[in-house]
Amino acid sequence: MPDIQVDTNAPAIDVQELHKYFGDNQVLTGIDFEVDRGQVVCVIGPSGSGKSTLLRCVNRLEEPTSGKIFVEGVEVTDPDVDLDQLRSRIGMVFQQFNLFPHLTVLDNLTIAQTKVKKRGKDEAREIARATLEKVGLAHREDAYPAHLSGGQQQRIAIARALSMSPDLMLFDEPTSALDPELVGDVLDVMKDLAAEGMTMMVVTHEMGFAREVGHKLVFMDGGVIVEEGDPKEVLGNPQQERTQSFLSKVL
Amino acid sequence: MAMSPRRRAEVSRYVQYGVLALLLLLVALGADWGTLQTQFLNGEILPQLFPEIFSIALKNTVLYTACAFVFGLVLGLVLALMRLSSVGPYRWLSTVFVEFFRGVPALIVFIGFYYGLPVAFPGRVLPGGTLGVVTVALGLVGAAYMAETIRAGIQAVPKGQVEAARSLGMSHTRSMVSIVIPQAFRIILPPLTNELILLTKDSSLVYVIGLSLSDSELTDFGRRNLSQYVNLTPLFATALCYLIITVPLSIVVRRMEARADRAR
């Protein structure tokens, strides 16, 4: 199978005129959205605003109804695209962690490396251990996910995505299911990642993270992008009434 | 007389123990122990059953059950995946199969395979003799039950597991094989073992096809000796042999469940 031709000049994520219906219910209405390489873009908005759906359309866990999405110049929405190969280059972190409970931490990190990336067992383990080191959980490689706290599970989930050496990372409310005291550890890992220059799209409620780490902030409501721009500008001086009203509730 | 709730519970417990002790006493006094022993545990007949009760009967029961279970498990998994397929005809085929073999007595399936097939396909017989017939006939019935269990297990694996697997670039097949099916089997371990226990007992139905002594399994063996000795001891002994198989199975499952709980 030929490798997907990546265009190094294209933006990391380019969403054009994206519409998404669930049955008769329209959740995304003509979204145009871009993430440049090395950028951290945070997406905020009330629940039901379509922000998670937008993120899940990027690796086609949700099937867009119409519109085009490109990742590094490769059209994700092309019906003939090798979706599995494309997805192996897009790391994804879920709200509910979704670690594989029947596998140890180390096996969680190596299974896709060996089965999808066809790396050798030793190489996969080496990479897995290095990423575990990075998230500060090298000592838990033999544990099963159930024996870890939520914060540890989410850091393992990040390590699992990272061990595939992705070009970009999608985060779907990564701290929303965590106890408040565990949020910090996960955010620290994400901050380190951003500092290394990883391209990240983050759906989140963590305004502090968005302000501190984000290069761009997008506010969504009712299936459209209401306002976007520099996080400090949008958070400090929102132009749209809906943004103001949302921020006044959460800040 | 007013009693405190605690006192009342105490009295009630004494009454329950008392009733139980009384019943046991009545049974012990009323039973004809001498006749019971000559009829059920006859010291002269019991040794005659060895070693064949183990070397032939128990061995065959285990062999028939194991082969039928493995065949049924593989076929059941295929049927379950067909049932979940996006291709309509696969779903219908699987449904018809399951409904048919679940709804028909296993005895009829045995008779159909042993006497019916040679009539329908003259000159052809199932390979493997008695073992072949048991494997296929009992396996088909087992597969029908297990297909439903496996399907339920697959559907009980959270959707997020598939999403995580697919987001890592695994194909649909790869996610099923490496992520969903292993978890599904852990969920359905108890009902599957239940099925194994049921199959162990259903393997006795093979008597309808008529067995030579070397093909004889526990129930058939017990019946032979029952008529030979006109005494219930052989039947009682074979019944105990079934427990030798089924009780450890239950214990193993309980252990596995405990281990799975720890890992969850």
Short mmCIF file of C-alpha atoms in Angstrom, two decimals:
data_model
loop_
_atom_site.label_atom_id
_atom_site.label_comp_id
_atom_site.label_asym_id
_atom_site.label_seq_id
_atom_site.Cartn_x
_atom_site.Cartn_y
_atom_site.Cartn_z
CA MET A 1 0.00 0.00 0.00
CA PRO A 2 1.52 3.36 -0.98
CA ASP A 3 2.08 5.78 1.83
CA ILE A 4 -0.22 8.74 1.96
CA GLN A 5 1.41 11.78 0.38
CA VAL A 6 1.63 14.46 3.04
CA ASP A 7 1.81 18.07 1.91
CA THR A 8 4.20 19.73 4.34
CA ASN A 9 2.96 23.20 3.43
CA ALA A 10 -0.72 22.48 4.02
CA PRO A 11 -2.32 23.26 7.38
CA ALA A 12 -2.49 20.39 9.87
CA ILE A 13 -6.29 20.46 9.85
CA ASP A 14 -8.41 22.22 7.26
CA VAL A 15 -12.20 21.96 7.56
CA GLN A 16 -14.30 23.43 4.75
CA GLU A 17 -18.08 24.00 4.76
CA LEU A 18 -18.69 21.08 7.14
CA HIS A 19 -22.30 20.08 7.77
CA LYS A 20 -23.35 17.26 10.06
CA TYR A 21 -26.81 15.92 10.77
CA PHE A 22 -27.88 13.28 13.27
CA GLY A 23 -31.13 12.25 11.61
CA ASP A 24 -33.08 15.50 11.17
CA ASN A 25 -31.05 17.24 13.83
CA GLN A 26 -28.37 19.53 12.42
CA VAL A 27 -25.39 19.69 14.77
CA LEU A 28 -22.84 21.41 12.55
CA THR A 29 -23.74 24.16 10.12
CA GLY A 30 -21.13 25.15 7.56
CA ILE A 31 -18.01 25.00 9.70
CA ASP A 32 -14.77 26.47 8.30
CA PHE A 33 -11.91 25.77 10.60
CA GLU A 34 -8.13 25.56 10.46
CA VAL A 35 -5.30 24.38 12.66
CA ASP A 36 -1.80 25.25 11.55
CA ARG A 37 1.21 23.04 12.17
CA GLY A 38 2.57 23.38 15.67
CA GLN A 39 -0.51 25.27 16.80
CA VAL A 40 -2.60 24.50 19.86
CA VAL A 41 -6.22 25.31 19.10
CA CYS A 42 -8.77 25.09 21.90
CA VAL A 43 -12.47 24.74 21.16
CA ILE A 44 -14.93 25.80 23.84
CA GLY A 45 -18.69 26.13 23.98
CA PRO A 46 -21.78 24.94 25.82
CA SER A 47 -22.73 21.26 25.68
CA GLY A 48 -24.59 20.45 22.49
CA SER A 49 -22.73 23.16 20.59
CA GLY A 50 -21.18 20.56 18.26
CA LYS A 51 -17.58 20.99 19.39
CA SER A 52 -17.00 17.29 20.09
CA THR A 53 -18.72 16.33 16.86
CA LEU A 54 -16.40 18.68 14.94
CA LEU A 55 -13.37 17.06 16.56
CA ARG A 56 -14.67 13.56 15.88
CA CYS A 57 -15.25 14.42 12.23
CA VAL A 58 -11.53 15.16 11.81
CA ASN A 59 -10.60 11.47 11.99
CA ARG A 60 -14.04 10.44 10.76
CA LEU A 61 -15.20 8.73 13.92
CA GLU A 62 -18.27 10.71 12.91
CA GLU A 63 -19.17 10.67 9.25
CA PRO A 64 -19.60 14.24 7.94
CA THR A 65 -22.84 14.81 6.07
CA SER A 66 -21.23 17.23 3.64
CA GLY A 67 -18.14 19.38 3.35
CA LYS A 68 -14.45 18.60 3.11
CA ILE A 69 -11.77 17.94 5.70
CA PHE A 70 -8.06 17.83 4.97
CA VAL A 71 -5.36 16.65 7.36
CA GLU A 72 -1.90 17.72 6.23
CA GLY A 73 -3.24 18.19 2.74
CA VAL A 74 -4.79 14.71 2.53
CA GLU A 75 -8.54 14.69 2.11
CA VAL A 76 -10.04 12.75 5.02
CA THR A 77 -13.51 12.91 3.48
CA ASP A 78 -12.35 11.25 0.26
CA PRO A 79 -14.25 7.92 0.16
CA ASP A 80 -11.17 6.17 -1.27
CA VAL A 81 -8.72 7.40 1.35
CA ASP A 82 -6.88 4.80 3.45
CA LEU A 83 -8.58 5.83 6.65
CA ASP A 84 -6.69 3.41 8.90
CA GLN A 85 -3.32 4.68 7.76
CA LEU A 86 -4.51 8.27 8.10
CA ARG A 87 -5.86 7.67 11.61
CA SER A 88 -2.59 6.10 12.71
CA ARG A 89 -1.02 9.54 12.26
CA ILE A 90 -3.76 11.35 14.23
CA GLY A 91 -3.57 10.72 17.96
CA MET A 92 -6.86 10.88 19.84
CA VAL A 93 -7.62 11.19 23.54
CA PHE A 94 -11.14 10.58 24.82
CA GLN A 95 -13.10 11.97 27.73
CA GLN A 96 -13.60 8.45 29.12
CA PHE A 97 -9.95 7.39 28.47
CA ASN A 98 -11.05 4.19 26.70
CA LEU A 99 -7.98 2.24 27.70
CA PHE A 100 -8.15 -1.45 26.81
CA PRO A 101 -9.02 -3.05 30.16
CA HIS A 102 -7.89 -6.55 29.21
CA LEU A 103 -4.34 -5.40 28.45
CA THR A 104 -1.56 -4.17 30.70
CA VAL A 105 -0.40 -0.58 30.39
CA LEU A 106 2.57 -1.64 28.27
CA ASP A 107 0.38 -3.75 25.96
CA ASN A 108 -2.06 -0.86 25.63
CA LEU A 109 0.84 1.16 24.26
CA THR A 110 2.35 -1.49 22.00
CA ILE A 111 -0.66 -3.22 20.41
CA ALA A 112 -1.36 -0.62 17.72
CA GLN A 113 2.35 -0.05 17.15
CA THR A 114 2.89 -3.71 16.29
CA LYS A 115 -0.42 -4.40 14.55
CA VAL A 116 -0.85 -1.14 12.65
CA LYS A 117 2.58 0.42 12.32
CA LYS A 118 4.19 -3.04 12.01
CA ARG A 119 6.96 -2.14 14.40
CA GLY A 120 8.94 -4.97 15.97
CA LYS A 121 8.08 -5.95 19.53
CA ASP A 122 11.33 -4.63 21.00
CA GLU A 123 11.13 -1.33 19.16
CA ALA A 124 7.48 -0.90 20.19
CA ARG A 125 8.34 -1.54 23.84
CA GLU A 126 11.23 0.86 23.73
CA ILE A 127 9.00 3.61 22.33
CA ALA A 128 6.23 2.74 24.80
CA ARG A 129 8.59 2.99 27.75
CA ALA A 130 9.92 6.32 26.52
CA THR A 131 6.40 7.77 26.25
CA LEU A 132 5.47 6.37 29.66
CA GLU A 133 8.52 8.14 31.03
CA LYS A 134 7.27 11.32 29.44
CA VAL A 135 3.86 11.15 31.17
CA GLY A 136 5.54 10.20 34.44
CA LEU A 137 4.16 6.66 34.70
CA ALA A 138 7.13 4.48 33.75
CA HIS A 139 6.72 2.52 36.97
CA ARG A 140 3.18 1.37 36.09
CA GLU A 141 3.85 -0.49 32.86
CA ASP A 142 2.69 -3.85 34.27
CA ALA A 143 -0.52 -2.52 35.83
CA TYR A 144 -3.99 -3.04 34.41
CA PRO A 145 -5.99 0.13 33.71
CA ALA A 146 -8.50 -0.67 36.47
CA HIS A 147 -5.75 -0.32 39.05
CA LEU A 148 -4.96 3.24 38.03
CA SER A 149 -6.62 6.49 39.04
CA GLY A 150 -8.54 8.46 36.43
CA GLY A 151 -5.71 10.93 36.06
CA GLN A 152 -3.19 8.14 35.56
CA GLN A 153 -5.49 6.42 33.07
CA GLN A 154 -5.79 9.59 31.03
CA ARG A 155 -2.02 10.09 31.02
CA ILE A 156 -1.65 6.47 29.82
CA ALA A 157 -4.24 7.20 27.12
CA ILE A 158 -2.16 10.19 26.01
CA ALA A 159 0.96 8.00 26.03
CA ARG A 160 -0.89 5.38 23.98
CA ALA A 161 -1.68 7.96 21.32
CA LEU A 162 1.84 9.40 21.44
CA SER A 163 3.53 6.03 21.05
CA MET A 164 2.13 5.91 17.51
CA SER A 165 4.32 8.97 16.76
CA PRO A 166 1.37 11.00 15.48
CA ASP A 167 1.71 14.23 13.52
CA LEU A 168 -1.14 15.83 15.44
CA MET A 169 -3.30 15.14 18.48
CA LEU A 170 -7.05 15.46 19.08
CA PHE A 171 -8.27 15.87 22.67
CA ASP A 172 -11.98 15.38 23.35
CA GLU A 173 -12.65 16.96 26.77
CA PRO A 174 -9.66 15.14 28.27
CA THR A 175 -10.18 16.38 31.82
CA SER A 176 -13.98 16.45 32.07
CA ALA A 177 -14.30 12.99 33.62
CA LEU A 178 -11.57 13.57 36.21
CA ASP A 179 -11.74 14.44 39.87
CA PRO A 180 -10.66 18.09 40.23
CA GLU A 181 -7.42 17.27 42.03
CA LEU A 182 -6.30 15.01 39.17
CA VAL A 183 -6.87 17.52 36.38
CA GLY A 184 -3.56 19.28 36.94
CA ASP A 185 -1.37 16.24 36.18
CA VAL A 186 -3.10 15.69 32.84
CA LEU A 187 -2.90 19.35 31.90
CA ASP A 188 0.81 19.37 32.76
CA VAL A 189 1.41 16.53 30.31
CA MET A 190 -0.52 18.44 27.65
CA LYS A 191 1.43 21.61 28.35
CA ASP A 192 4.73 19.72 27.92
CA LEU A 193 3.42 18.35 24.66
CA ALA A 194 2.48 21.81 23.43
CA ALA A 195 5.90 23.13 24.44
CA GLU A 196 7.50 20.47 22.24
CA GLY A 197 5.60 21.89 19.30
CA MET A 198 2.92 19.19 18.92
CA THR A 199 -0.08 20.23 16.83
CA MET A 200 -3.12 19.96 19.07
CA MET A 201 -6.87 20.43 18.75
CA VAL A 202 -8.38 20.48 22.21
CA VAL A 203 -12.07 20.50 23.05
CA THR A 204 -12.09 21.64 26.65
CA HIS A 205 -13.67 23.53 29.50
CA GLU A 206 -10.28 24.44 30.96
CA MET A 207 -10.15 28.18 30.25
CA GLY A 208 -6.85 28.50 32.12
CA PHE A 209 -5.21 25.96 29.82
CA ALA A 210 -6.69 27.68 26.75
CA ARG A 211 -5.38 31.05 27.83
CA GLU A 212 -1.95 29.84 28.86
CA VAL A 213 -1.15 27.30 26.16
CA GLY A 214 -3.53 27.94 23.26
CA HIS A 215 -2.49 29.79 20.14
CA LYS A 216 -6.08 30.13 19.05
CA LEU A 217 -9.42 29.86 20.79
CA VAL A 218 -12.65 28.92 19.02
CA PHE A 219 -16.03 29.47 20.62
CA MET A 220 -18.85 27.36 19.21
CA ASP A 221 -22.57 27.52 19.85
CA GLY A 222 -25.51 25.97 18.04
CA GLY A 223 -23.37 24.22 15.45
CA VAL A 224 -21.50 27.30 14.24
CA ILE A 225 -18.26 29.01 15.11
CA VAL A 226 -19.37 32.19 16.84
CA GLU A 227 -16.01 33.73 17.53
CA GLU A 228 -12.35 32.82 17.19
CA GLY A 229 -9.03 34.46 17.77
CA ASP A 230 -6.20 34.91 20.22
CA PRO A 231 -7.26 33.20 23.48
CA LYS A 232 -6.42 36.19 25.65
CA GLU A 233 -8.46 38.47 23.37
CA VAL A 234 -11.48 36.16 23.15
CA LEU A 235 -11.50 35.39 26.88
CA GLY A 236 -10.68 38.91 28.01
CA ASN A 237 -12.67 40.93 25.53
CA PRO A 238 -15.28 38.83 23.72
CA GLN A 239 -16.94 40.62 20.81
CA GLN A 240 -20.06 38.50 20.40
CA GLU A 241 -22.95 38.58 22.81
CA ARG A 242 -23.22 34.75 22.92
CA THR A 243 -19.54 34.47 23.80
CA GLN A 244 -19.93 37.07 26.54
CA SER A 245 -22.93 35.29 28.01
CA PHE A 246 -21.19 31.87 27.93
CA LEU A 247 -18.00 33.19 29.47
CA SER A 248 -19.85 35.04 32.19
CA LYS A 249 -21.28 31.68 33.26
CA VAL A 250 -18.07 29.66 33.26
CA LEU A 251 -15.40 32.13 34.34
CA MET B 1 -45.48 -10.65 75.12
CA ALA B 2 -43.48 -7.83 73.65
CA MET B 3 -40.13 -8.77 72.12
CA SER B 4 -37.44 -6.43 70.90
CA PRO B 5 -36.72 -6.74 67.16
CA ARG B 6 -33.32 -8.23 67.89
CA ARG B 7 -34.79 -10.83 70.23
CA ARG B 8 -37.46 -11.68 67.67
CA ALA B 9 -34.81 -12.26 64.96
CA GLU B 10 -32.91 -14.51 67.37
CA VAL B 11 -35.95 -16.62 68.15
CA SER B 12 -36.80 -16.89 64.47
CA ARG B 13 -33.28 -18.16 63.74
CA TYR B 14 -33.53 -20.83 66.48
CA VAL B 15 -36.85 -21.97 65.07
CA GLN B 16 -35.29 -22.33 61.59
CA TYR B 17 -32.39 -24.40 62.91
CA GLY B 18 -34.83 -26.49 64.90
CA VAL B 19 -36.99 -27.30 61.87
CA LEU B 20 -33.90 -28.27 59.87
CA ALA B 21 -32.59 -30.55 62.62
CA LEU B 22 -35.97 -32.18 62.97
CA LEU B 23 -36.20 -32.89 59.24
CA LEU B 24 -32.72 -34.41 59.14
CA LEU B 25 -33.54 -36.56 62.12
CA LEU B 26 -36.75 -37.83 60.51
CA VAL B 27 -34.88 -38.72 57.31
CA ALA B 28 -32.10 -40.44 59.23
CA LEU B 29 -34.53 -42.48 61.31
CA GLY B 30 -37.00 -43.20 58.52
CA ALA B 31 -34.50 -44.25 55.85
CA ASP B 32 -33.73 -47.90 55.32
CA TRP B 33 -29.95 -47.54 55.38
CA GLY B 34 -29.25 -51.17 54.65
CA THR B 35 -31.31 -51.24 51.46
CA LEU B 36 -30.00 -47.86 50.41
CA GLN B 37 -26.47 -49.12 50.61
CA THR B 38 -27.09 -52.36 48.70
CA GLN B 39 -29.06 -50.49 46.04
CA PHE B 40 -26.93 -47.35 45.59
CA LEU B 41 -23.46 -48.14 46.90
CA ASN B 42 -23.20 -51.86 46.60
CA GLY B 43 -19.70 -52.89 47.67
CA GLU B 44 -19.74 -55.94 45.41
CA ILE B 45 -20.88 -54.23 42.24
CA LEU B 46 -18.93 -51.00 42.57
CA PRO B 47 -15.43 -52.52 42.01
CA GLN B 48 -16.72 -54.31 38.87
CA LEU B 49 -17.28 -50.93 37.22
CA PHE B 50 -13.60 -50.09 37.32
CA PRO B 51 -11.56 -49.26 35.39
CA GLU B 52 -14.03 -48.99 32.46
CA ILE B 53 -16.13 -46.30 34.12
CA PHE B 54 -13.08 -44.03 33.94
CA SER B 55 -11.06 -45.42 31.05
CA ILE B 56 -14.02 -45.62 28.66
CA ALA B 57 -17.18 -43.90 29.95
CA LEU B 58 -15.76 -40.80 31.64
CA LYS B 59 -13.12 -40.41 28.95
CA ASN B 60 -15.72 -40.55 26.17
CA THR B 61 -18.06 -38.12 27.88
CA VAL B 62 -15.22 -35.63 28.23
CA LEU B 63 -14.05 -36.23 24.66
CA TYR B 64 -17.53 -35.88 23.12
CA THR B 65 -18.29 -32.77 25.14
CA ALA B 66 -14.95 -31.13 24.43
CA CYS B 67 -15.17 -31.72 20.67
CA ALA B 68 -18.79 -30.56 20.49
CA PHE B 69 -17.99 -27.50 22.61
CA VAL B 70 -15.02 -26.42 20.50
CA PHE B 71 -16.96 -26.96 17.27
CA GLY B 72 -19.97 -25.15 18.72
CA LEU B 73 -17.87 -22.27 20.04
CA VAL B 74 -16.20 -21.62 16.70
CA LEU B 75 -19.48 -21.91 14.81
CA GLY B 76 -21.23 -19.81 17.47
CA LEU B 77 -18.66 -17.05 17.04
CA VAL B 78 -19.16 -17.11 13.27
CA LEU B 79 -22.94 -17.00 13.74
CA ALA B 80 -22.65 -14.12 16.21
CA LEU B 81 -20.51 -12.12 13.79
CA MET B 82 -22.97 -12.92 10.98
CA ARG B 83 -25.79 -11.72 13.22
CA LEU B 84 -23.99 -8.39 13.67
CA SER B 85 -23.04 -8.11 9.99
CA SER B 86 -24.21 -5.20 7.88
CA VAL B 87 -25.07 -7.70 5.11
CA GLY B 88 -28.76 -8.61 5.46
CA PRO B 89 -28.66 -12.22 4.21
CA TYR B 90 -25.95 -13.10 6.75
CA ARG B 91 -28.15 -11.78 9.54
CA TRP B 92 -31.17 -13.73 8.29
CA LEU B 93 -29.22 -16.97 7.86
CA SER B 94 -27.82 -16.68 11.35
CA THR B 95 -31.24 -15.94 12.84
CA VAL B 96 -32.87 -18.89 11.08
CA PHE B 97 -30.08 -21.22 12.18
CA VAL B 98 -30.24 -20.11 15.80
CA GLU B 99 -34.03 -20.29 15.97
CA PHE B 100 -34.05 -23.76 14.38
CA PHE B 101 -31.40 -25.46 16.50
CA ARG B 102 -32.51 -23.73 19.68
CA GLY B 103 -36.11 -24.70 19.11
CA VAL B 104 -35.59 -28.36 18.21
CA PRO B 105 -34.83 -31.03 20.82
CA ALA B 106 -31.20 -32.17 20.74
CA LEU B 107 -32.44 -35.74 20.61
CA ILE B 108 -34.10 -35.07 17.24
CA VAL B 109 -30.91 -33.50 15.92
CA PHE B 110 -28.99 -36.64 16.89
CA ILE B 111 -31.51 -38.93 15.21
CA GLY B 112 -31.58 -36.68 12.16
CA PHE B 113 -27.83 -36.76 11.75
CA TYR B 114 -27.35 -40.44 12.37
CA TYR B 115 -30.36 -41.94 10.61
CA GLY B 116 -31.52 -39.07 8.43
CA LEU B 117 -28.32 -37.99 6.69
CA PRO B 118 -27.48 -41.39 5.16
CA VAL B 119 -31.01 -41.46 3.73
CA ALA B 120 -30.70 -37.96 2.32
CA PHE B 121 -27.17 -38.49 1.00
CA PRO B 122 -26.88 -42.21 0.18
CA GLY B 123 -23.41 -43.61 0.58
CA ARG B 124 -22.13 -40.64 2.57
CA VAL B 125 -21.46 -40.74 6.28
CA LEU B 126 -20.02 -38.19 8.65
CA PRO B 127 -16.33 -38.87 9.16
CA GLY B 128 -15.13 -39.80 12.63
CA GLY B 129 -17.84 -42.34 13.49
CA THR B 130 -19.62 -41.74 16.78
CA LEU B 131 -17.29 -38.86 17.67
CA GLY B 132 -18.08 -37.16 14.35
CA VAL B 133 -21.83 -37.44 14.88
CA VAL B 134 -21.65 -36.14 18.46
CA THR B 135 -19.33 -33.29 17.52
CA VAL B 136 -21.57 -32.07 14.72
CA ALA B 137 -25.00 -32.77 16.20
CA LEU B 138 -24.27 -31.54 19.71
CA GLY B 139 -22.02 -28.80 18.35
CA LEU B 140 -24.82 -27.39 16.18
CA VAL B 141 -27.18 -27.23 19.13
CA GLY B 142 -24.49 -25.69 21.33
CA ALA B 143 -23.58 -23.19 18.61
CA ALA B 144 -27.16 -21.94 18.46
CA TYR B 145 -27.13 -21.13 22.17
CA MET B 146 -23.58 -19.81 22.25
CA ALA B 147 -24.15 -17.56 19.22
CA GLU B 148 -26.70 -15.57 21.20
CA THR B 149 -24.44 -15.42 24.23
CA ILE B 150 -21.44 -14.30 22.19
CA ARG B 151 -23.49 -11.67 20.37
CA ALA B 152 -24.68 -10.26 23.68
CA GLY B 153 -21.09 -10.24 24.92
CA ILE B 154 -19.82 -8.39 21.87
CA GLN B 155 -22.57 -5.81 22.23
CA ALA B 156 -21.76 -5.39 25.91
CA VAL B 157 -18.26 -4.11 25.13
CA PRO B 158 -18.46 -0.30 25.37
CA LYS B 159 -18.51 1.58 22.06
CA GLY B 160 -15.54 3.65 23.22
CA GLN B 161 -13.34 0.58 22.93
CA VAL B 162 -13.95 0.29 19.21
CA GLU B 163 -13.52 4.04 18.80
CA ALA B 164 -10.19 3.95 20.61
CA ALA B 165 -9.02 1.02 18.50
CA ARG B 166 -10.13 2.62 15.24
CA SER B 167 -8.59 5.97 16.21
CA LEU B 168 -5.25 4.17 16.54
CA GLY B 169 -5.59 3.01 12.94
CA MET B 170 -6.83 -0.53 13.55
CA SER B 171 -9.12 -1.94 10.87
CA HIS B 172 -12.59 -3.12 11.80
CA THR B 173 -11.43 -6.74 11.75
CA ARG B 174 -8.32 -5.99 13.81
CA SER B 175 -10.38 -4.13 16.45
CA MET B 176 -12.76 -7.07 16.71
CA VAL B 177 -9.98 -9.65 17.01
CA SER B 178 -7.65 -7.78 19.36
CA ILE B 179 -9.97 -5.57 21.38
CA VAL B 180 -13.66 -6.48 21.28
CA ILE B 181 -13.75 -10.29 21.17
CA PRO B 182 -11.25 -10.83 24.03
CA GLN B 183 -13.30 -8.50 26.22
CA ALA B 184 -16.56 -10.09 25.10
CA PHE B 185 -15.32 -13.54 26.08
CA ARG B 186 -14.36 -12.30 29.50
CA ILE B 187 -17.87 -10.96 29.96
CA ILE B 188 -19.54 -14.18 28.81
CA LEU B 189 -17.26 -16.64 30.60
CA PRO B 190 -19.91 -17.63 33.16
CA PRO B 191 -22.74 -18.30 30.66
CA LEU B 192 -20.30 -20.12 28.36
CA THR B 193 -19.28 -22.45 31.16
CA ASN B 194 -22.91 -22.97 31.94
CA GLU B 195 -23.28 -24.04 28.31
CA LEU B 196 -20.32 -26.40 28.70
CA ILE B 197 -22.01 -28.00 31.70
CA LEU B 198 -25.26 -28.35 29.75
CA LEU B 199 -23.39 -29.93 26.84
CA THR B 200 -21.70 -32.37 29.22
CA LYS B 201 -25.12 -33.63 30.21
CA ASP B 202 -26.59 -33.47 26.70
CA SER B 203 -23.76 -35.67 25.43
CA SER B 204 -25.69 -38.51 27.07
CA LEU B 205 -28.26 -38.26 24.26
CA VAL B 206 -25.80 -39.97 21.96
CA TYR B 207 -27.22 -43.30 23.25
CA VAL B 208 -29.99 -43.07 20.62
CA ILE B 209 -27.57 -43.89 17.84
CA GLY B 210 -26.57 -47.14 19.53
CA LEU B 211 -23.06 -47.42 20.90
CA SER B 212 -20.46 -50.14 21.03
CA LEU B 213 -18.84 -50.56 24.45
CA SER B 214 -15.70 -48.74 23.34
CA ASP B 215 -17.82 -45.73 22.28
CA SER B 216 -19.93 -45.83 25.41
CA GLU B 217 -20.14 -42.72 27.54
CA LEU B 218 -21.27 -42.29 31.13
CA THR B 219 -25.04 -42.53 30.79
CA ASP B 220 -24.90 -45.37 28.30
CA PHE B 221 -22.40 -47.15 30.52
CA GLY B 222 -24.62 -46.71 33.54
CA ARG B 223 -27.66 -48.07 31.69
CA ARG B 224 -25.77 -51.12 30.46
CA ASN B 225 -24.67 -52.03 33.94
CA LEU B 226 -28.01 -51.15 35.44
CA SER B 227 -29.66 -53.86 33.37
CA GLN B 228 -26.77 -56.25 33.92
CA TYR B 229 -26.77 -56.03 37.71
CA VAL B 230 -30.39 -54.95 38.26
CA ASN B 231 -29.07 -52.51 40.83
CA LEU B 232 -28.84 -48.73 40.96
CA THR B 233 -25.17 -48.63 41.99
CA PRO B 234 -23.81 -48.22 38.43
CA LEU B 235 -26.18 -45.37 37.73
CA PHE B 236 -25.32 -43.69 41.01
CA ALA B 237 -21.62 -44.06 40.21
CA THR B 238 -22.00 -42.48 36.78
CA ALA B 239 -24.00 -39.64 38.31
CA LEU B 240 -21.09 -38.97 40.64
CA CYS B 241 -18.77 -39.03 37.62
CA TYR B 242 -20.77 -36.19 36.03
CA LEU B 243 -20.19 -34.20 39.19
CA ILE B 244 -16.46 -34.91 38.91
CA ILE B 245 -16.61 -33.00 35.62
CA THR B 246 -19.08 -30.26 36.41
CA VAL B 247 -18.16 -29.21 39.95
CA PRO B 248 -14.50 -28.37 39.12
CA LEU B 249 -15.78 -26.43 36.10
CA SER B 250 -17.89 -24.27 38.37
CA ILE B 251 -14.93 -23.70 40.68
CA VAL B 252 -12.62 -22.77 37.81
CA VAL B 253 -15.16 -20.24 36.55
CA ARG B 254 -15.53 -18.67 39.96
CA ARG B 255 -11.75 -18.25 40.10
CA MET B 256 -11.62 -16.73 36.62
CA GLU B 257 -14.44 -14.34 37.47
CA ALA B 258 -12.59 -13.22 40.57
CA ARG B 259 -9.43 -12.63 38.54
CA ALA B 260 -11.34 -10.72 35.87
CA ASP B 261 -12.91 -8.58 38.59
CA ARG B 262 -9.49 -7.67 39.91
CA ALA B 263 -8.31 -6.67 36.45
CA ARG B 264 -11.40 -4.62 35.70
#
